[in-house]
Amino acid sequence: MSRPPSRSSPVSVFAQRSARAGQARARSQQAAQRPSISGVAQQAGVSVATVSRVLNGHENVRPATRDKVLAAIDASGYRVNELARNLRTAESRLLLTMVPDFGNPFYAEIVRGIDSVARQHGYFMLLCDTGADPGRERSYFDMLRRRRADGAICLDPATIQQALGDASHALPWVACCEFDPSVGVPYAGIDNYQAAGDAVRHLLARGHRRIGLINSDVDYLYARLRQQGYLDALSDAGITPDPRWRMNLNSLDYEAGAAAAAMLTQQADAPSAIFAVSDTLAIGVIHGLRSVGKRVPDDVAVAGFDDISLAAQIDPPLTTIAQPMRELGETAARLLLQRLANPQAEVPGVLLPHRLVIRRST
């Protein structure tokens, strides 16, 4: 025989209601104890509106004030309700960084610079490996079209132009390192023509007349500019560049540099110095020369480009053109935030200074 359903006693019902009320009070107290935007403002000695501008990445906040607000946010543990804000503002607070080759250490410090500025302004950064493939670039830009991301920084804009054509102008992105001023997209980079000329003039000053060039694919603007800087520096010194001294590669990795160096040394009148347009190529060149019994710099001098961390560690340490990698990333991120804050504004391109770092490879 089944038992009739039991009924809760008045005492147990009262206990359950009291427990629920206690839980509600505890949740209310926890919410009251959570850091608030007004608490951050009070701690930083600014208005709530100023804290809001810092959190939303607006540029009209003095750097010292922004630093004070960010310090107060860190100290208080305040966290923005990202979901609520995104629904309210139709923002994702996500920035894409498109890198063509994760294996190239040149990009690492640039990415750190981008991420640093993004976090300071309340954004997250998503690192995208494009492999210099137009289809993959297009799929990432679809995230911008669908508002899954707010903006993008691209380190391979030539591929973007190939993937998107004229449609790329309507999307919020900036170029970093590789750029084309005629495209009309904000950029952060260096003067590649002048930098390459500086490297070649250094080799000329060391007494070299037969200077080889190991270059990237001339479909890239930076490769064309560095090549022209090389050619003009030789011409200005009264040297007619020998086409046999130049090699264009479709790879920037160590193995490609080593193979190219071995081929250059097989010539009857081989170069006594080699300028490579990236440090990864130049480091490969040093290994390639060593493999065929050539000493650096006694037999062949070598200069590179970028000043990645490994450049100072190899034997012999590499003479190179130093790019301000961290600053390039930070500048590109700030340009993108300016574009997002005011889509109608004319955001300029920025050229940062390079410098020649002389080490024992020349």
Short mmCIF file of C-alpha atoms in Angstrom, two decimals:
data_model
loop_
_atom_site.label_atom_id
_atom_site.label_comp_id
_atom_site.label_asym_id
_atom_site.label_seq_id
_atom_site.Cartn_x
_atom_site.Cartn_y
_atom_site.Cartn_z
CA MET A 1 0.00 0.00 0.00
CA SER A 2 1.42 3.39 -0.96
CA ARG A 3 1.84 6.12 1.60
CA PRO A 4 -0.06 9.38 1.23
CA PRO A 5 2.13 12.31 0.25
CA SER A 6 3.73 13.92 3.25
CA ARG A 7 3.13 17.54 4.04
CA SER A 8 5.85 19.83 5.29
CA SER A 9 5.38 21.01 8.82
CA PRO A 10 4.92 24.76 9.47
CA VAL A 11 8.33 24.75 11.15
CA SER A 12 10.15 23.32 8.10
CA VAL A 13 8.41 25.72 5.70
CA PHE A 14 9.45 28.64 7.90
CA ALA A 15 13.03 27.34 7.98
CA GLN A 16 13.18 27.07 4.17
CA ARG A 17 11.84 30.60 3.74
CA SER A 18 14.34 31.92 6.27
CA ALA A 19 17.21 30.18 4.46
CA ARG A 20 16.19 31.66 1.11
CA ALA A 21 15.92 35.10 2.66
CA GLY A 22 19.37 34.69 4.19
CA GLN A 23 20.84 33.69 0.84
CA ALA A 24 19.27 36.71 -0.83
CA ARG A 25 20.71 39.00 1.84
CA ALA A 26 24.15 37.43 1.38
CA ARG A 27 24.00 37.94 -2.40
CA SER A 28 22.96 41.54 -1.87
CA GLN A 29 25.83 42.10 0.57
CA GLN A 30 28.31 40.52 -1.87
CA ALA A 31 27.06 42.77 -4.67
CA ALA A 32 27.41 45.79 -2.41
CA GLN A 33 30.98 44.79 -1.56
CA ARG A 34 32.03 44.37 -5.22
CA PRO A 35 34.19 47.20 -6.57
CA SER A 36 32.08 49.72 -8.48
CA ILE A 37 32.93 52.28 -11.13
CA SER A 38 32.10 55.03 -8.63
CA GLY A 39 34.53 53.46 -6.15
CA VAL A 40 37.25 53.45 -8.82
CA ALA A 41 36.50 57.11 -9.59
CA GLN A 42 36.73 58.03 -5.91
CA GLN A 43 40.00 56.13 -5.48
CA ALA A 44 41.53 57.79 -8.55
CA GLY A 45 40.18 61.23 -7.64
CA VAL A 46 38.32 61.66 -10.95
CA SER A 47 34.75 61.63 -12.17
CA VAL A 48 32.78 58.51 -13.10
CA ALA A 49 32.65 59.90 -16.65
CA THR A 50 36.46 59.97 -16.80
CA VAL A 51 36.67 56.33 -15.66
CA SER A 52 34.12 55.43 -18.32
CA ARG A 53 36.16 57.20 -21.01
CA VAL A 54 39.28 55.28 -19.99
CA LEU A 55 37.42 51.96 -20.03
CA ASN A 56 36.00 52.73 -23.47
CA GLY A 57 39.35 53.69 -24.98
CA HIS A 58 38.59 57.35 -25.69
CA GLU A 59 41.64 59.44 -26.56
CA ASN A 60 40.54 62.66 -24.80
CA VAL A 61 42.04 61.63 -21.46
CA ARG A 62 45.44 62.90 -20.32
CA PRO A 63 48.05 60.10 -20.08
CA ALA A 64 48.69 60.84 -16.39
CA THR A 65 44.97 60.64 -15.65
CA ARG A 66 44.61 57.41 -17.62
CA ASP A 67 47.51 55.87 -15.68
CA LYS A 68 45.89 56.91 -12.38
CA VAL A 69 42.54 55.35 -13.38
CA LEU A 70 44.16 52.13 -14.58
CA ALA A 71 46.10 51.87 -11.30
CA ALA A 72 42.87 52.32 -9.33
CA ILE A 73 41.15 49.64 -11.43
CA ASP A 74 44.00 47.19 -10.75
CA ALA A 75 44.09 48.01 -7.02
CA SER A 76 40.34 47.67 -6.53
CA GLY A 77 39.87 44.56 -8.66
CA TYR A 78 37.05 46.25 -10.60
CA ARG A 79 35.86 44.25 -13.58
CA VAL A 80 33.61 45.46 -16.36
CA ASN A 81 30.49 43.42 -17.11
CA GLU A 82 31.60 42.81 -20.69
CA LEU A 83 28.43 41.03 -21.78
CA ALA A 84 26.16 43.81 -20.57
CA ARG A 85 28.35 46.49 -22.10
CA ASN A 86 28.64 44.69 -25.43
CA LEU A 87 24.87 44.32 -25.67
CA ARG A 88 24.45 47.99 -24.85
CA THR A 89 27.14 49.39 -27.18
CA ALA A 90 27.25 46.74 -29.94
CA GLU A 91 31.01 46.43 -29.28
CA SER A 92 32.96 43.21 -28.94
CA ARG A 93 36.01 44.83 -27.25
CA LEU A 94 38.07 42.47 -29.41
CA LEU A 95 40.94 43.50 -31.70
CA LEU A 96 42.39 41.13 -34.29
CA THR A 97 46.13 40.97 -34.94
CA MET A 98 46.85 39.22 -38.25
CA VAL A 99 50.34 37.74 -38.50
CA PRO A 100 51.50 36.05 -41.73
CA ASP A 101 54.07 33.76 -40.11
CA PHE A 102 54.04 32.74 -36.43
CA GLY A 103 57.46 31.14 -36.90
CA ASN A 104 59.21 34.47 -37.50
CA PRO A 105 60.45 35.86 -34.14
CA PHE A 106 60.32 39.40 -35.56
CA TYR A 107 56.58 39.53 -34.88
CA ALA A 108 56.72 38.55 -31.19
CA GLU A 109 57.67 41.96 -29.75
CA ILE A 110 55.25 43.75 -32.09
CA VAL A 111 52.40 41.59 -30.81
CA ARG A 112 53.39 42.35 -27.21
CA GLY A 113 53.19 46.06 -27.98
CA ILE A 114 49.73 45.70 -29.53
CA ASP A 115 48.46 43.63 -26.62
CA SER A 116 49.81 46.10 -24.05
CA VAL A 117 47.93 49.07 -25.52
CA ALA A 118 44.80 47.00 -26.13
CA ARG A 119 44.64 45.92 -22.47
CA GLN A 120 45.25 49.46 -21.23
CA HIS A 121 42.13 50.53 -23.13
CA GLY A 122 39.92 47.63 -22.07
CA TYR A 123 40.25 45.53 -25.23
CA PHE A 124 41.19 41.90 -25.75
CA MET A 125 43.52 40.89 -28.57
CA LEU A 126 43.01 37.82 -30.74
CA LEU A 127 46.16 36.62 -32.52
CA CYS A 128 45.36 35.34 -36.02
CA ASP A 129 47.78 33.19 -38.04
CA THR A 130 46.95 34.02 -41.67
CA GLY A 131 49.80 32.17 -43.34
CA ALA A 132 49.72 35.02 -45.92
CA ASP A 133 46.66 33.29 -47.37
CA PRO A 134 43.97 35.60 -48.87
CA GLY A 135 41.18 33.17 -47.97
CA ARG A 136 42.15 33.14 -44.30
CA GLU A 137 42.51 36.93 -44.30
CA ARG A 138 39.01 37.19 -45.76
CA SER A 139 37.54 34.95 -43.08
CA TYR A 140 39.05 37.09 -40.31
CA PHE A 141 37.72 40.27 -41.91
CA ASP A 142 34.29 38.67 -41.96
CA MET A 143 34.49 38.93 -38.17
CA LEU A 144 34.66 42.72 -38.58
CA ARG A 145 31.70 42.75 -40.94
CA ARG A 146 29.60 40.71 -38.50
CA ARG A 147 30.72 42.82 -35.50
CA ARG A 148 32.43 39.83 -33.89
CA ALA A 149 35.51 42.08 -33.61
CA ASP A 150 35.85 45.86 -33.48
CA GLY A 151 39.01 46.32 -35.52
CA ALA A 152 42.14 44.69 -36.91
CA ILE A 153 45.88 45.28 -37.18
CA CYS A 154 47.41 43.55 -40.17
CA LEU A 155 51.08 42.77 -40.65
CA ASP A 156 50.54 41.62 -44.24
CA PRO A 157 48.27 44.21 -45.91
CA ALA A 158 49.24 43.23 -49.45
CA THR A 159 47.33 40.00 -48.91
CA ILE A 160 44.35 41.96 -47.62
CA GLN A 161 44.24 44.05 -50.76
CA GLN A 162 44.35 40.85 -52.78
CA ALA A 163 41.60 39.30 -50.67
CA LEU A 164 39.24 42.26 -50.35
CA GLY A 165 40.09 44.79 -53.06
CA ASP A 166 38.42 48.18 -52.67
CA ALA A 167 36.10 46.80 -49.97
CA SER A 168 38.99 46.89 -47.49
CA HIS A 169 38.70 50.69 -47.13
CA ALA A 170 35.30 50.43 -45.47
CA LEU A 171 36.54 48.21 -42.64
CA PRO A 172 38.29 49.41 -39.45
CA TRP A 173 41.89 48.22 -39.75
CA VAL A 174 45.43 49.59 -39.78
CA ALA A 175 48.67 48.30 -41.29
CA CYS A 176 51.81 47.58 -39.31
CA CYS A 177 55.38 47.14 -40.67
CA GLU A 178 54.35 46.32 -44.24
CA PHE A 179 52.29 49.20 -45.62
CA ASP A 180 51.44 51.14 -48.75
CA PRO A 181 50.69 54.86 -48.21
CA SER A 182 48.71 55.01 -51.47
CA VAL A 183 46.10 52.61 -50.09
CA GLY A 184 44.80 55.26 -47.66
CA VAL A 185 44.83 53.02 -44.56
CA PRO A 186 46.61 54.24 -41.38
CA TYR A 187 49.98 52.55 -40.85
CA ALA A 188 52.95 52.27 -38.51
CA GLY A 189 56.30 51.45 -40.07
CA ILE A 190 59.82 52.63 -40.86
CA ASP A 191 61.55 54.12 -43.91
CA ASN A 192 62.63 50.84 -45.54
CA TYR A 193 64.42 52.57 -48.41
CA GLN A 194 66.60 54.70 -46.13
CA ALA A 195 67.25 51.81 -43.73
CA ALA A 196 68.50 49.48 -46.47
CA GLY A 197 70.71 52.25 -47.83
CA ASP A 198 72.20 52.73 -44.35
CA ALA A 199 73.12 49.04 -44.15
CA VAL A 200 74.76 49.05 -47.60
CA ARG A 201 76.64 52.31 -46.92
CA HIS A 202 78.04 50.71 -43.77
CA LEU A 203 79.37 47.77 -45.84
CA LEU A 204 80.80 50.20 -48.39
CA ALA A 205 82.57 52.07 -45.57
CA ARG A 206 84.13 48.76 -44.54
CA GLY A 207 85.74 48.62 -48.01
CA HIS A 208 83.38 46.17 -49.72
CA ARG A 209 82.60 46.69 -53.41
CA ARG A 210 80.93 43.38 -54.24
CA ILE A 211 77.84 43.41 -52.02
CA GLY A 212 75.15 40.78 -52.48
CA LEU A 213 71.46 41.14 -51.65
CA ILE A 214 69.27 38.33 -50.35
CA ASN A 215 65.78 39.70 -50.58
CA SER A 216 62.21 38.64 -49.97
CA ASP A 217 59.49 38.38 -52.64
CA VAL A 218 59.29 41.71 -54.49
CA ASP A 219 55.50 41.45 -54.46
CA TYR A 220 55.93 43.03 -51.00
CA LEU A 221 56.44 46.78 -50.96
CA TYR A 222 59.04 46.60 -48.18
CA ALA A 223 61.11 44.20 -50.32
CA ARG A 224 60.98 46.56 -53.31
CA LEU A 225 61.94 49.54 -51.14
CA ARG A 226 64.86 47.71 -49.49
CA GLN A 227 66.06 46.54 -52.89
CA GLN A 228 65.93 50.07 -54.27
CA GLY A 229 67.80 51.38 -51.24
CA TYR A 230 70.49 48.77 -51.90
CA LEU A 231 70.73 49.60 -55.61
CA ASP A 232 70.86 53.36 -55.12
CA ALA A 233 73.49 53.15 -52.38
CA LEU A 234 75.74 51.16 -54.73
CA SER A 235 75.08 53.50 -57.65
CA ASP A 236 75.83 56.56 -55.50
CA ALA A 237 79.19 54.93 -54.68
CA GLY A 238 79.95 54.54 -58.40
CA ILE A 239 79.30 50.78 -58.43
CA THR A 240 77.20 49.15 -61.12
CA PRO A 241 75.18 46.45 -59.29
CA ASP A 242 75.68 43.00 -60.75
CA PRO A 243 72.31 41.16 -61.12
CA ARG A 244 74.10 37.93 -60.17
CA TRP A 245 74.60 39.35 -56.68
CA ARG A 246 70.84 39.57 -56.05
CA MET A 247 68.51 36.76 -54.99
CA ASN A 248 64.77 37.03 -54.34
CA LEU A 249 63.26 34.34 -52.11
CA ASN A 250 59.68 33.42 -51.22
CA SER A 251 60.69 32.54 -47.66
CA LEU A 252 62.32 34.38 -44.76
CA ASP A 253 63.39 31.32 -42.77
CA TYR A 254 66.88 30.25 -41.77
CA GLU A 255 67.14 27.41 -44.28
CA ALA A 256 66.32 29.70 -47.20
CA GLY A 257 69.09 32.10 -46.17
CA ALA A 258 71.61 29.29 -45.82
CA ALA A 259 70.82 27.86 -49.24
CA ALA A 260 70.99 31.29 -50.90
CA ALA A 261 74.38 32.06 -49.35
CA ALA A 262 75.81 28.75 -50.55
CA MET A 263 74.64 29.56 -54.10
CA LEU A 264 76.13 33.07 -54.06
CA THR A 265 79.56 31.79 -53.02
CA GLN A 266 79.67 29.47 -56.04
CA GLN A 267 80.03 32.44 -58.41
CA ALA A 268 83.44 33.17 -59.92
CA ASP A 269 83.35 36.73 -58.64
CA ALA A 270 81.34 36.11 -55.47
CA PRO A 271 80.27 38.95 -53.14
CA SER A 272 82.59 39.84 -50.26
CA ALA A 273 79.59 41.05 -48.25
CA ILE A 274 75.91 40.08 -48.12
CA PHE A 275 72.98 42.22 -47.02
CA ALA A 276 69.90 40.14 -46.11
CA VAL A 277 66.52 41.85 -45.66
CA SER A 278 65.67 40.00 -42.44
CA ASP A 279 67.68 38.68 -39.51
CA THR A 280 66.29 35.18 -39.96
CA LEU A 281 67.71 35.15 -43.49
CA ALA A 282 70.98 36.70 -42.32
CA ILE A 283 71.45 34.14 -39.54
CA GLY A 284 70.81 31.44 -42.14
CA VAL A 285 73.42 33.12 -44.37
CA ILE A 286 76.06 32.87 -41.62
CA HIS A 287 75.35 29.15 -41.20
CA GLY A 288 75.33 28.64 -44.98
CA LEU A 289 78.71 30.37 -45.37
CA ARG A 290 80.17 28.30 -42.55
CA SER A 291 78.94 25.11 -44.25
CA VAL A 292 81.05 25.90 -47.34
CA GLY A 293 84.14 26.85 -45.33
CA LYS A 294 83.69 30.65 -45.36
CA ARG A 295 84.45 32.71 -42.25
CA VAL A 296 82.33 35.68 -41.16
CA PRO A 297 83.43 38.44 -41.42
CA ASP A 298 86.97 37.50 -42.55
CA ASP A 299 85.88 36.00 -45.87
CA VAL A 300 82.34 37.41 -46.20
CA ALA A 301 80.68 40.15 -44.11
CA VAL A 302 76.96 39.80 -43.30
CA ALA A 303 74.36 42.42 -42.37
CA GLY A 304 70.71 41.78 -41.52
CA PHE A 305 67.52 43.66 -40.82
CA ASP A 306 65.15 43.78 -37.77
CA ASP A 307 67.41 43.18 -34.72
CA ILE A 308 65.54 40.20 -33.31
CA SER A 309 66.84 38.99 -29.94
CA LEU A 310 68.83 36.13 -31.51
CA ALA A 311 70.87 38.59 -33.61
CA ALA A 312 73.06 39.52 -30.64
CA GLN A 313 73.45 35.90 -29.48
CA ILE A 314 74.82 34.15 -32.56
CA ASP A 315 78.53 33.78 -33.40
CA PRO A 316 79.55 36.25 -34.62
CA PRO A 317 76.88 38.69 -33.38
CA LEU A 318 74.98 40.17 -36.30
CA THR A 319 75.22 43.72 -37.60
CA THR A 320 71.67 44.73 -38.43
CA ILE A 321 69.09 47.47 -38.89
CA ALA A 322 67.07 47.70 -35.67
CA GLN A 323 63.35 48.23 -36.04
CA PRO A 324 61.51 49.57 -32.95
CA MET A 325 59.34 46.48 -32.81
CA ARG A 326 57.53 47.06 -29.53
CA GLU A 327 56.86 50.69 -30.44
CA LEU A 328 55.56 49.67 -33.87
CA GLY A 329 52.95 47.46 -32.21
CA GLU A 330 51.99 50.11 -29.67
CA THR A 331 51.69 52.80 -32.36
CA ALA A 332 49.57 50.59 -34.62
CA ALA A 333 47.21 49.83 -31.72
CA ARG A 334 46.83 53.52 -30.86
CA LEU A 335 46.10 54.37 -34.50
CA LEU A 336 43.39 51.71 -34.58
CA LEU A 337 41.83 53.01 -31.36
CA GLN A 338 41.81 56.52 -32.83
CA ARG A 339 40.01 55.17 -35.88
CA LEU A 340 37.47 53.35 -33.75
CA ALA A 341 36.84 56.39 -31.53
CA ASN A 342 36.15 58.60 -34.57
CA PRO A 343 35.53 56.63 -37.80
CA GLN A 344 35.28 59.86 -39.83
CA ALA A 345 38.64 61.27 -38.70
CA GLU A 346 41.72 61.26 -40.90
CA VAL A 347 44.18 59.05 -39.02
CA PRO A 348 47.74 59.54 -40.34
CA GLY A 349 50.44 57.02 -41.07
CA VAL A 350 53.46 57.10 -38.77
CA LEU A 351 57.11 56.40 -39.64
CA LEU A 352 59.27 55.50 -36.65
CA PRO A 353 63.08 55.83 -36.55
CA HIS A 354 65.37 52.89 -37.28
CA ARG A 355 69.03 52.57 -36.34
CA LEU A 356 72.09 50.68 -37.52
CA VAL A 357 73.47 48.30 -34.86
CA ILE A 358 77.09 47.41 -35.63
CA ARG A 359 78.34 44.07 -34.34
CA ARG A 360 81.13 41.65 -35.31
CA SER A 361 79.58 40.11 -38.46
CA THR A 362 80.85 43.07 -40.51
#
